[in-house]
Coordinates of N, CA and C in Angstrom, one line a residue:
X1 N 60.8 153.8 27.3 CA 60.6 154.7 28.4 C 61.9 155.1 29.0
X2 N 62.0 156.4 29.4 CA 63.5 156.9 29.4 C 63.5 156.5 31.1
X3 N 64.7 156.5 31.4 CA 65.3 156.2 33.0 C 64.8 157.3 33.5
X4 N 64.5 157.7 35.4 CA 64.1 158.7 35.7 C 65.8 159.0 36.0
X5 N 66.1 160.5 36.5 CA 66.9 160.9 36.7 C 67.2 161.1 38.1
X6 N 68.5 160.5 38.7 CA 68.7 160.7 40.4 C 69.2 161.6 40.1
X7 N 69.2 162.5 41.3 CA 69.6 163.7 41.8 C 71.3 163.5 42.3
X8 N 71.9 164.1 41.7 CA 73.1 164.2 42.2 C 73.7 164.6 43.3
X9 N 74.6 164.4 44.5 CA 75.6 165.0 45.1 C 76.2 165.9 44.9
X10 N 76.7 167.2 45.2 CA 77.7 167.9 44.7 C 79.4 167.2 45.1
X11 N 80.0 167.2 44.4 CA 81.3 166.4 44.6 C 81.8 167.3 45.1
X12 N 82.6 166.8 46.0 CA 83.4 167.7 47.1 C 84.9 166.8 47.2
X13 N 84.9 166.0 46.3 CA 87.1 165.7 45.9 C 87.2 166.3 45.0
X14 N 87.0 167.5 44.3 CA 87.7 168.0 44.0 C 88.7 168.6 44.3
X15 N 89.7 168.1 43.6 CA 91.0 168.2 43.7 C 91.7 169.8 44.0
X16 N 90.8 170.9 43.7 CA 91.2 172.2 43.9 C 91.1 172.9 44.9
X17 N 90.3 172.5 45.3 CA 89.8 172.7 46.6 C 90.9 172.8 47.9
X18 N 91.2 174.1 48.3 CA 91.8 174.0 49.2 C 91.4 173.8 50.4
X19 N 90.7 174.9 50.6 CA 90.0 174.9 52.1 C 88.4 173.7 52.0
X20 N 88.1 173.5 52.7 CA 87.1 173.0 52.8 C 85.9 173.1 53.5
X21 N 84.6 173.2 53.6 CA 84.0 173.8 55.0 C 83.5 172.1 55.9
X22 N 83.6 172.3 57.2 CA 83.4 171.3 57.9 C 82.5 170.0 57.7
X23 N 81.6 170.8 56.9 CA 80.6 169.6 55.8 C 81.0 169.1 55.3
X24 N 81.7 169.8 54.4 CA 83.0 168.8 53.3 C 83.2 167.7 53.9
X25 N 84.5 168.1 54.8 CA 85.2 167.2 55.6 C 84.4 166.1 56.0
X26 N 83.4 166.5 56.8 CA 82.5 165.3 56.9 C 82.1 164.3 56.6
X27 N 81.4 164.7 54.8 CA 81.2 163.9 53.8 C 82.2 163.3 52.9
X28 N 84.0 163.3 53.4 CA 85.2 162.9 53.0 C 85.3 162.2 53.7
X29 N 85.3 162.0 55.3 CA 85.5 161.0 56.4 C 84.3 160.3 56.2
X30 N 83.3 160.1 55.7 CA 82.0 160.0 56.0 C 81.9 159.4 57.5
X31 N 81.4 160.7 58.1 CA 81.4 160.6 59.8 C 80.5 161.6 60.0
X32 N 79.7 161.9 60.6 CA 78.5 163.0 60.7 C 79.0 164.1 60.9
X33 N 78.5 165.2 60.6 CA 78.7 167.0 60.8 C 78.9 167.5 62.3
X34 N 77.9 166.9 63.0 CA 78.1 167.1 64.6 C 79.7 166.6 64.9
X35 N 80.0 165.5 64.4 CA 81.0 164.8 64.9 C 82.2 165.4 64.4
X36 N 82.3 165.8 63.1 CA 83.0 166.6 62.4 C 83.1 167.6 63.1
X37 N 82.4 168.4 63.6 CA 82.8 169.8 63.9 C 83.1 169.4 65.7
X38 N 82.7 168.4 66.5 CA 83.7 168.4 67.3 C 84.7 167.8 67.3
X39 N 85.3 167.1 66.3 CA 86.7 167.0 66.3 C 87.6 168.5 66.0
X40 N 86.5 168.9 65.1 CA 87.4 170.9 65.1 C 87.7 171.5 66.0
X41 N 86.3 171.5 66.9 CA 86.7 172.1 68.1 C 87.7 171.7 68.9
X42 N 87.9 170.4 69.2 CA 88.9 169.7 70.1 C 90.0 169.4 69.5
X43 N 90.3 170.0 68.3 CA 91.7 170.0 67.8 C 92.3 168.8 66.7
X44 N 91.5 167.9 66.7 CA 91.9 166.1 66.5 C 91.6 166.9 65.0
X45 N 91.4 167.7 64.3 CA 91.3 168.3 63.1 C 91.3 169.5 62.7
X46 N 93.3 169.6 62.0 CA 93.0 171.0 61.9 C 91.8 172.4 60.9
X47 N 92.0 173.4 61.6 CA 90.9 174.0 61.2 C 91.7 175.4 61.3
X48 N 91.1 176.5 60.0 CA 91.3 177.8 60.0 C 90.3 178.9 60.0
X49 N 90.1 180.2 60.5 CA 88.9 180.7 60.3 C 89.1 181.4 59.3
X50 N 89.0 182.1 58.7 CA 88.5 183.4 57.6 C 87.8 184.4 57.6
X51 N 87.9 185.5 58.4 CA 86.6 186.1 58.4 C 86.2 185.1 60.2
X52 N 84.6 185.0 59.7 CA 83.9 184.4 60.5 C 83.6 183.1 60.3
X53 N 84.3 182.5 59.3 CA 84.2 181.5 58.6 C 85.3 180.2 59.2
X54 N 84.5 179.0 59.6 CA 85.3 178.0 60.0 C 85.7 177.0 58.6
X55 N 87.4 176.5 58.6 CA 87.5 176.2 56.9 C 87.8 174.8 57.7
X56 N 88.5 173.7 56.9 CA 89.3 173.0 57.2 C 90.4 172.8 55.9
X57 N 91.3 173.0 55.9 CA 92.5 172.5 55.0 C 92.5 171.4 54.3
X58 N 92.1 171.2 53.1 CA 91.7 169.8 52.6 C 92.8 168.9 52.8
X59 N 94.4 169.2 53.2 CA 95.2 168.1 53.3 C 95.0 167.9 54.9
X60 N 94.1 168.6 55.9 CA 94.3 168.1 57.1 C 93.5 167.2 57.1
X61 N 92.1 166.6 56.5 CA 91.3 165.2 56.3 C 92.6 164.2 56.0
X62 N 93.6 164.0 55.3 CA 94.4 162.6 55.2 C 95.2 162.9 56.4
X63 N 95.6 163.9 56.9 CA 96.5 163.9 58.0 C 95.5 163.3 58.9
X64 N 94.5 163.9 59.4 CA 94.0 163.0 60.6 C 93.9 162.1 60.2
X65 N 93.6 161.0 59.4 CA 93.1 159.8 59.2 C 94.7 159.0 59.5
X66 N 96.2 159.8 58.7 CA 97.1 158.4 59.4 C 97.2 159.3 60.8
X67 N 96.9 160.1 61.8 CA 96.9 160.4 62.3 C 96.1 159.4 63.8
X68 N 95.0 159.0 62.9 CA 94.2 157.5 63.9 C 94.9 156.4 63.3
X69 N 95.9 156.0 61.9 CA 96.1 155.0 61.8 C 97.3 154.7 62.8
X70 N 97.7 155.9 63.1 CA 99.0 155.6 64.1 C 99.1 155.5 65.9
X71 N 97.9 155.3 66.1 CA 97.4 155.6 67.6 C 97.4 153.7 68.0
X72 N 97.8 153.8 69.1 CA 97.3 152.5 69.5 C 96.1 151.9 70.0
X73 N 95.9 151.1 69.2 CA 94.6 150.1 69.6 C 94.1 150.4 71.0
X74 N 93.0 151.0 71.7 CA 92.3 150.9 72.4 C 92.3 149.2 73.1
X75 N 92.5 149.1 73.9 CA 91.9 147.7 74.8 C 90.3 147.5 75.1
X76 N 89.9 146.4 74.2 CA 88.2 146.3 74.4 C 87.9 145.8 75.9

C-alpha cells in the first residue's frame, strides 16, 4: 500500500528572492503575520512599497534578528 501524500509548504528560502511579502517574513521568523506586519509598521522591520504593495527585503529578516540579538536583556 503506497504512503498517502502530505501536502507541501511553498518554500519561501529561496535564495532569490529578493523582496519578500510580509507573510514570507513571518513564516522566516516564525512569529505570526499580525505580529509581522506590526513590526513593519513600527519600523523594528524594514519594509518597501511598490506600487501598493507592501515588500520586505529579504536581507532585512537577518538584520532584525542580530538586531534583537544586540539589545539588552529586559529585567524580568
Amino acid at each position: 500500500m503506497a504512503e498517502p501524500q502530505l501536502a507541501t509548504v511553498p518554500e519561501t528560502s529561496d535564495p532569490s528572492l529578493v523582496l519578500l511579502t510580509v507573510e514570507e517574513a513571518a513564516r522566516r521568523l516564525r512569529i505570526g503575520r499580525t505580529t509581522c506586519f506590526r513590526l513593519v509598521l513600527a519600523g523594528e522591520i524594514e519594509s518597501v512599497t511598490v506600487g501598493r504593495l507592501r515588500r520586505v527585503p529579504a536581507d532585512a529578516v537577518p538584520a532584525y534578528v542580530a538586531k534583537l540579538r544586540h539589545r539588552p536583556a529586559h529585567a524580568a
